[in-house]
Short mmCIF file of C-alpha atoms in Angstrom, two decimals:
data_model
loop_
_atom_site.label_atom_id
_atom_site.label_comp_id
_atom_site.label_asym_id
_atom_site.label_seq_id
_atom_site.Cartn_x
_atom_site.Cartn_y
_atom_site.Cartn_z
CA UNK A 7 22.70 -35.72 17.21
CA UNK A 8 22.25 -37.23 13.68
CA UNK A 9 18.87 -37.26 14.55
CA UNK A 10 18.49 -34.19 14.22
CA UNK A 11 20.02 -33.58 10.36
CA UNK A 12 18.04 -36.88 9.28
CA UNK A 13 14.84 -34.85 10.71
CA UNK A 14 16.14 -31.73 9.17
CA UNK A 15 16.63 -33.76 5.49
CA UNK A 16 13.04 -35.39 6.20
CA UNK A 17 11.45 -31.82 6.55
CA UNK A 18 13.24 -30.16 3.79
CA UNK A 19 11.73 -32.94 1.67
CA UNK A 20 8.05 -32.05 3.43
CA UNK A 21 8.32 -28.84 2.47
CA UNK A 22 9.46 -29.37 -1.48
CA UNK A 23 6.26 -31.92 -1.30
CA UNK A 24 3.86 -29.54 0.40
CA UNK A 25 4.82 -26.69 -1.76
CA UNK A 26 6.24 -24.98 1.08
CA UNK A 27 9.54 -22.68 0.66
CA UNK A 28 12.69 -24.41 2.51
CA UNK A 29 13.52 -21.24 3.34
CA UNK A 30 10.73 -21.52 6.08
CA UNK A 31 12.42 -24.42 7.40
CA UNK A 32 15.56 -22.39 7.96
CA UNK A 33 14.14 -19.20 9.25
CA UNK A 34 11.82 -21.31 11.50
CA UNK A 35 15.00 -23.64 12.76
CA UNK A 36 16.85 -20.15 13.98
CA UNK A 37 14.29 -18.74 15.56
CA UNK A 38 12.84 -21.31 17.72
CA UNK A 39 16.61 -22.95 18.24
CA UNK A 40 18.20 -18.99 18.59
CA UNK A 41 20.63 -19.92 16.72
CA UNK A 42 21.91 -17.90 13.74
CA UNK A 43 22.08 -18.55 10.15
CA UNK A 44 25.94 -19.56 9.70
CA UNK A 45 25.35 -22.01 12.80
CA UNK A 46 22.47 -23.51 10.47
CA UNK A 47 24.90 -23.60 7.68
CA UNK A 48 27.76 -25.10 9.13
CA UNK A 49 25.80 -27.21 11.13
CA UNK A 50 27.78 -26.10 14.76
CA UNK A 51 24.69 -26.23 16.99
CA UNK A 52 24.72 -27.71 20.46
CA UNK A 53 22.02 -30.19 19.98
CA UNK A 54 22.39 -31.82 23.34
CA UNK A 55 21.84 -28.63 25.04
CA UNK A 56 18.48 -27.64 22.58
CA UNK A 57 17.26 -31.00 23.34
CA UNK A 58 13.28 -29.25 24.20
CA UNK A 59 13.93 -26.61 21.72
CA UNK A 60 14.37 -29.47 18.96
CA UNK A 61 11.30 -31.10 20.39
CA UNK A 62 9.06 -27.52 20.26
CA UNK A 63 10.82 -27.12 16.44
CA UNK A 64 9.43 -30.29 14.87
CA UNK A 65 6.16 -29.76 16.78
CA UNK A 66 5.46 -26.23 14.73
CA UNK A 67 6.66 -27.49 11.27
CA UNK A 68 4.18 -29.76 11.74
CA UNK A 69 1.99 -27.04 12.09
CA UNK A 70 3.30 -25.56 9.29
CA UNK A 71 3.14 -28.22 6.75
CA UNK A 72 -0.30 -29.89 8.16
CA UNK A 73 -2.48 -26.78 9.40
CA UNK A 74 -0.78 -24.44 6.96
CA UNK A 75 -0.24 -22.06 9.52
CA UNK A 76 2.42 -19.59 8.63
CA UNK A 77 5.66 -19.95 10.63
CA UNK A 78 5.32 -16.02 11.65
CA UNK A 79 2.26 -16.77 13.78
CA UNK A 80 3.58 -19.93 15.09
CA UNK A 81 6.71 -18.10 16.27
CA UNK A 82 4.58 -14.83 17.02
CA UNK A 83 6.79 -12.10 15.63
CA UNK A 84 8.40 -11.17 12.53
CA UNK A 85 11.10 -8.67 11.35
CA UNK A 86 9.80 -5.86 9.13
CA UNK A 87 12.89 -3.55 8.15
CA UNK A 88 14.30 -2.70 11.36
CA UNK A 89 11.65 -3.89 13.74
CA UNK A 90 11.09 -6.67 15.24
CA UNK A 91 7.04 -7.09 15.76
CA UNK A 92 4.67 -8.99 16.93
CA UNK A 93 2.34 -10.71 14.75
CA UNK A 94 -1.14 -12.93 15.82
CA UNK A 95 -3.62 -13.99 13.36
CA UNK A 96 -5.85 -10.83 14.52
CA UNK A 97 -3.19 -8.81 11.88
CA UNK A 98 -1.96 -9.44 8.70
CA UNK A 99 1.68 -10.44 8.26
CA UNK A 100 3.87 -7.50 6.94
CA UNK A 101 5.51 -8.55 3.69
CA UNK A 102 8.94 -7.71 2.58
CA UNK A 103 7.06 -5.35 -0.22
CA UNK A 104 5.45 -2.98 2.03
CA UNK A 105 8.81 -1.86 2.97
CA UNK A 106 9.21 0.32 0.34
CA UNK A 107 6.64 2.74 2.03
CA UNK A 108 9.14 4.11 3.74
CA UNK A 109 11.81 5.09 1.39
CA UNK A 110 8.96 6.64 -0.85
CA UNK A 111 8.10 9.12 2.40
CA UNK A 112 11.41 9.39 3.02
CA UNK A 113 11.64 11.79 0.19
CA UNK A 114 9.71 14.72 1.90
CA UNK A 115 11.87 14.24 5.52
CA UNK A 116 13.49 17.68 4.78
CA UNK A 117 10.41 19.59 3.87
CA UNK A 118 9.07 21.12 7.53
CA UNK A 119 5.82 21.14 6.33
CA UNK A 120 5.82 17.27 6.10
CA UNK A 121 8.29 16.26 8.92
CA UNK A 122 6.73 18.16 11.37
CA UNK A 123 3.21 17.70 10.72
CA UNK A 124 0.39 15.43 11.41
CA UNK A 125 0.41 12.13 9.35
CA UNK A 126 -2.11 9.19 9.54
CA UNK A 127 -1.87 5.32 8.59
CA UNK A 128 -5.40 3.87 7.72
CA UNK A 129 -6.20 -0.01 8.88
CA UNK A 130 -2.62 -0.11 10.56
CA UNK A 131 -2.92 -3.78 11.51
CA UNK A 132 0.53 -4.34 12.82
CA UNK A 133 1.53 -1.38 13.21
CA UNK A 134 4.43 -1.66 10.61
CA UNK A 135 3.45 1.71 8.68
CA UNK A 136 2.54 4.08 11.95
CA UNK A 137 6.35 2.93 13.02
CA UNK A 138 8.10 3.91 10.03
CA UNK A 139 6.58 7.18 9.79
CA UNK A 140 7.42 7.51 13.69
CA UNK A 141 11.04 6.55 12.68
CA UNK A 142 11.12 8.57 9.34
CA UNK A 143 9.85 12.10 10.76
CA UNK A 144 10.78 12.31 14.27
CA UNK A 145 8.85 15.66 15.10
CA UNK A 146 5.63 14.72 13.36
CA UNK A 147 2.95 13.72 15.00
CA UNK A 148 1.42 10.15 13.57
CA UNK A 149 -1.84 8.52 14.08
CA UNK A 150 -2.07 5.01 13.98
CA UNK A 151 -6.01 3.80 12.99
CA UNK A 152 -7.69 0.29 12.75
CA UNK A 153 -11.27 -0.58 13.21
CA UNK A 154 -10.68 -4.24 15.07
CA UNK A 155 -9.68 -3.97 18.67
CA UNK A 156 -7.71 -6.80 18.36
CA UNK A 157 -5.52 -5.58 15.85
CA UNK A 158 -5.20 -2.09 17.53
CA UNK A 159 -4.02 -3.90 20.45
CA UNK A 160 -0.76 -5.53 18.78
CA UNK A 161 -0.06 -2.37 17.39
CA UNK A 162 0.20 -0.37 20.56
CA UNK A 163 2.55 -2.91 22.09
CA UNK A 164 4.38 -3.20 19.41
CA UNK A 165 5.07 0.69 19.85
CA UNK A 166 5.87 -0.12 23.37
CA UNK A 167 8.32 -2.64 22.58
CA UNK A 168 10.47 -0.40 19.71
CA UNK A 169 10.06 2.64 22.13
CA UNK A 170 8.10 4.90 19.65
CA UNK A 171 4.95 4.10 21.85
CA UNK A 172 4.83 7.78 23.24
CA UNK A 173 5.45 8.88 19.37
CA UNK A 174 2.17 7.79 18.10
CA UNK A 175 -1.58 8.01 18.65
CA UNK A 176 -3.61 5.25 17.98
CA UNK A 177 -7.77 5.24 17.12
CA UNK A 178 -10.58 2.33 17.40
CA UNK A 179 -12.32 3.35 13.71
CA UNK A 180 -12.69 2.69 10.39
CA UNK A 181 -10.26 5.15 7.88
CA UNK A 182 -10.79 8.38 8.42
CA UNK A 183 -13.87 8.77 10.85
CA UNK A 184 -11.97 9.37 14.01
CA UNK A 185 -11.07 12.72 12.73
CA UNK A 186 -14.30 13.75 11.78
CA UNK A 187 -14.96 17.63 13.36
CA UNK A 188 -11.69 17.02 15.50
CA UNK A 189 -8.95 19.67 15.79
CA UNK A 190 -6.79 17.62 13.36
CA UNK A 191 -9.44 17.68 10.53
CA UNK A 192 -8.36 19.31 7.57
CA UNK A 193 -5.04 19.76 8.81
CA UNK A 194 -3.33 16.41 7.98
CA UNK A 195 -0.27 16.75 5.92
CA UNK A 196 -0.06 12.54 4.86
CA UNK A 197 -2.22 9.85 4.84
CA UNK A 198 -0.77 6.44 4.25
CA UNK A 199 -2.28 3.15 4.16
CA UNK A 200 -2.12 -0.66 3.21
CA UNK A 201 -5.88 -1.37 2.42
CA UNK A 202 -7.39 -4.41 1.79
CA UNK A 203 -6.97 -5.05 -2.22
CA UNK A 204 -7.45 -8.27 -3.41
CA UNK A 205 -10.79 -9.17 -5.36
CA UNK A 206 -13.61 -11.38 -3.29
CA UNK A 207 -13.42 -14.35 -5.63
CA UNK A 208 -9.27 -14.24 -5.67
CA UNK A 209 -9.39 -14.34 -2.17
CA UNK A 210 -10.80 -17.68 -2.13
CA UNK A 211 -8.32 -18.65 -4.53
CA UNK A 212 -5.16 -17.82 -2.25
CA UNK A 213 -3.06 -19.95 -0.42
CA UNK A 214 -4.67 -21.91 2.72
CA UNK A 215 -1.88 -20.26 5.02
CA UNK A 216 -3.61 -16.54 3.76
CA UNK A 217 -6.93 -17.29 3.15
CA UNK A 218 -7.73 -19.47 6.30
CA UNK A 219 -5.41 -18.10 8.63
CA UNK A 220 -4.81 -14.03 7.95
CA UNK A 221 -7.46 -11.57 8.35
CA UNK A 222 -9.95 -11.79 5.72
CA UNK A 223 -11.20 -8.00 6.73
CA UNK A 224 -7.76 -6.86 6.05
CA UNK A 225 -7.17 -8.89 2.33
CA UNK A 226 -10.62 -8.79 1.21
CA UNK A 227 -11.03 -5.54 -1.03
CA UNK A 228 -14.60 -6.35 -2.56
CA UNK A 229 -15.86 -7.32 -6.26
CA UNK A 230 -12.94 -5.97 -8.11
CA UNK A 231 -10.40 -4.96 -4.89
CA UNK A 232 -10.82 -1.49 -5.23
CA UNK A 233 -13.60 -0.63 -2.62
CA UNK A 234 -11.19 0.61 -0.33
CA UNK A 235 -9.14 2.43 -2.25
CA UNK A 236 -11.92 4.15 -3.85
CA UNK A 237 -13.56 5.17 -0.19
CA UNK A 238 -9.23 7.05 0.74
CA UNK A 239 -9.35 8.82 -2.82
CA UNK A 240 -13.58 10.25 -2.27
CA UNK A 241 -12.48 11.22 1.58
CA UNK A 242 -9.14 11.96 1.76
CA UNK A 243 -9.74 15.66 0.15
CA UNK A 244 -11.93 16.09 3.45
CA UNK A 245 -9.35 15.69 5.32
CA UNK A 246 -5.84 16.41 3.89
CA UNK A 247 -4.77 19.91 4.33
CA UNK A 248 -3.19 21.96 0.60
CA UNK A 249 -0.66 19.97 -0.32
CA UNK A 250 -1.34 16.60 1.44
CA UNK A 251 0.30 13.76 0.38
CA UNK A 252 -1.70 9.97 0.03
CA UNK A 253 0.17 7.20 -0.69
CA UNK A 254 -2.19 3.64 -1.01
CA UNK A 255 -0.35 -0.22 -1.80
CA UNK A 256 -2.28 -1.90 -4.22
CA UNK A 257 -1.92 -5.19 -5.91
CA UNK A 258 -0.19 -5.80 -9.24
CA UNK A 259 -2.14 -4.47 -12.19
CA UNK A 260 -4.43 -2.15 -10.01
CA UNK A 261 -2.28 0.60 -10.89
CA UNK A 262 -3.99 2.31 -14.29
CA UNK A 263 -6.99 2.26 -12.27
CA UNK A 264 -6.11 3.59 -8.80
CA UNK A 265 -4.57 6.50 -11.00
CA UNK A 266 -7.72 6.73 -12.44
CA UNK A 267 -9.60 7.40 -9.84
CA UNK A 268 -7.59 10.24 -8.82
CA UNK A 269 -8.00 11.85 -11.62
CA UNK A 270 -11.54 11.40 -11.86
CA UNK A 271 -12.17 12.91 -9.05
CA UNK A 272 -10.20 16.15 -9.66
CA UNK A 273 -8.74 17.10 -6.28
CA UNK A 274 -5.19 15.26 -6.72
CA UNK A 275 -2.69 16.04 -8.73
CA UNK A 276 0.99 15.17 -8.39
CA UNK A 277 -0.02 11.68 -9.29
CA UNK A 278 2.73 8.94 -9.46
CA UNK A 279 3.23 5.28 -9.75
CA UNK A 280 6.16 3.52 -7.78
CA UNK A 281 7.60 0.11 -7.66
CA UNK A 282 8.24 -2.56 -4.87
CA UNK A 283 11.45 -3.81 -4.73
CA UNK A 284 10.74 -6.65 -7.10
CA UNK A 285 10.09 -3.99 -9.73
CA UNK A 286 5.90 -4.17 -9.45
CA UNK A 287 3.46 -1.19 -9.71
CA UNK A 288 2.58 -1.50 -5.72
CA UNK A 289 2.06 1.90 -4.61
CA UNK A 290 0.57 5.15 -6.18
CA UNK A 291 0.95 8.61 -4.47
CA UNK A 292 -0.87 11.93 -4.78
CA UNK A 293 -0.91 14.98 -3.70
CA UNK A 294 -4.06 17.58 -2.61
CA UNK A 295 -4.02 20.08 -5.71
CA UNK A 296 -3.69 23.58 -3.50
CA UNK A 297 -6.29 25.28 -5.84
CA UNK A 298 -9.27 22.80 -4.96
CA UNK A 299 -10.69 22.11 -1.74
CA UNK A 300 -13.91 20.02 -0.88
CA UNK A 301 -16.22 21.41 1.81
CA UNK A 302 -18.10 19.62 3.93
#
């Protein structure tokens, strides 16, 4: 049994070496033993009785420290708020700072007009976003889009396996082209997304665990990380009936320029900036000035 906590020192050291949090050790140790973190803590595990979990355990760290292949994909799910998801390297990982997305929609659950109409999340990936709206506004009706069938394909079971599955709709696409000339054109009431952001050249800069092993199509936001973004705020007014409220993440410092946008194109108004829980400029809503509408 010492075995074990002279393997567990040994990794904690691989990890500090390989610039790898410890904290990946730990949550990697409780999921694959099932134990839970005051076990891990206290060190009451029945080894003797985990004897092929320990076995499977140091098998992915060394994964994890030698293929740099994050611990959420070696373990195939991760815990995003309140759900428990499945993740493959076909999606990108939801991060803790996404989360937020939901307390910032939260604010219109008592407004009819918004919690019992039609909202849409663009490049859903997961399917983290399209299950927090499902959550957040029980009578709406939410559309869940992505244009890899891969991805699409972990979302819809992961909206069998939180039982929101017959809550939301999902489309093979790329933003908003599944509604185009469809009976919910022009009458959605929120668009939400998590675009790709990050610059080309930065890309290649990240960590090997995201570069090599996420979705480039789902990090990769062109020359300056905008490209998406700036394809939601020219289309969105197509779409969005009076009123309608987009809400885009973005990557630290993109901010100034996201708001930009929206004003440049003069259909938004409403326009805010709000923080991640680490106190970053992540998000930026808008809303569909009532007085202006594009025509296609």
């Amino acid at each position: 049994m010492s075995d074990f906590w002279e393997w567990y020192a040994r990794s904690q050291q691989e990890a500090k070496q390989h610039d790898v949090p410890t904290s990946e050790l730990d949550w990697l140790t409780i999921q694959i033993l099932e134990i839970d973190k005051l076990a891990l803590r206290l060190r009451e595990i029945n080894l003797e009785a985990k004897a092929d979990r320990i076995e499977l355990l140091a098998q992915l760290w060394q994964q994890r420290i030698y293929q740099r292949i994050p611990c959420q994909y070696l373990v195939g799910k991760v815990t995003w708020r309140d759900l428990e998801l499945i993740v493959t390297p076909a999606v990108l990982i939801p991060r803790p700072e996404t989360e937020a997305i939901a307390d910032i929609v939260a604010a219109y659950r008592d407004i009819p007009k918004y919690s019992e109409g039609t909202w849409v999340d663009l490049g859903t990936g997961s399917g983290a976003i399209a299950l927090s709206l499902a959550q957040t506004f029980p009578k709406a009706k939410i559309h869940a889009v992505d244009c890899s069938p891969e991805a699409l394909a972990i979302a819809k079971t992961n909206a069998i396996h939180c039982h929101l599955s017959d809550r939301i709709t999902f489309h093979l696409g790329k933003w908003f082209e599944p509604f185009y000339g469809n009976e919910d054109s022009r009458n959605i009431i929120g668009m939400v997304s998590n675009p790709p952001y990050i610059p080309s050249l930065e890309v290649d800069r990240l960590q090997p665990e995201v570069r090599d092993r996420e979705p480039r199509l789902a990090l990769d936001g062109g020359s300056d990380g905008l490209e998406a973004i700036r394809h939601l705020v020219a289309s969105a007014p197509n779409y969005l009936a009076s009123g309608g409220y987009w809400l885009v993440e973005l990557m630290a410092g993109q901010a100034k320029a996201v708001r930009s946008l929206l004003i440049a194109n003069g259909h938004y108004t409403q326009i805010q900036t709000h923080l991640d829980y680490a106190g970053i400029e992540r998000f930026v809503s808008a809303q569909i000035n009532d007085s202006i509408r594009l025509r296609r």
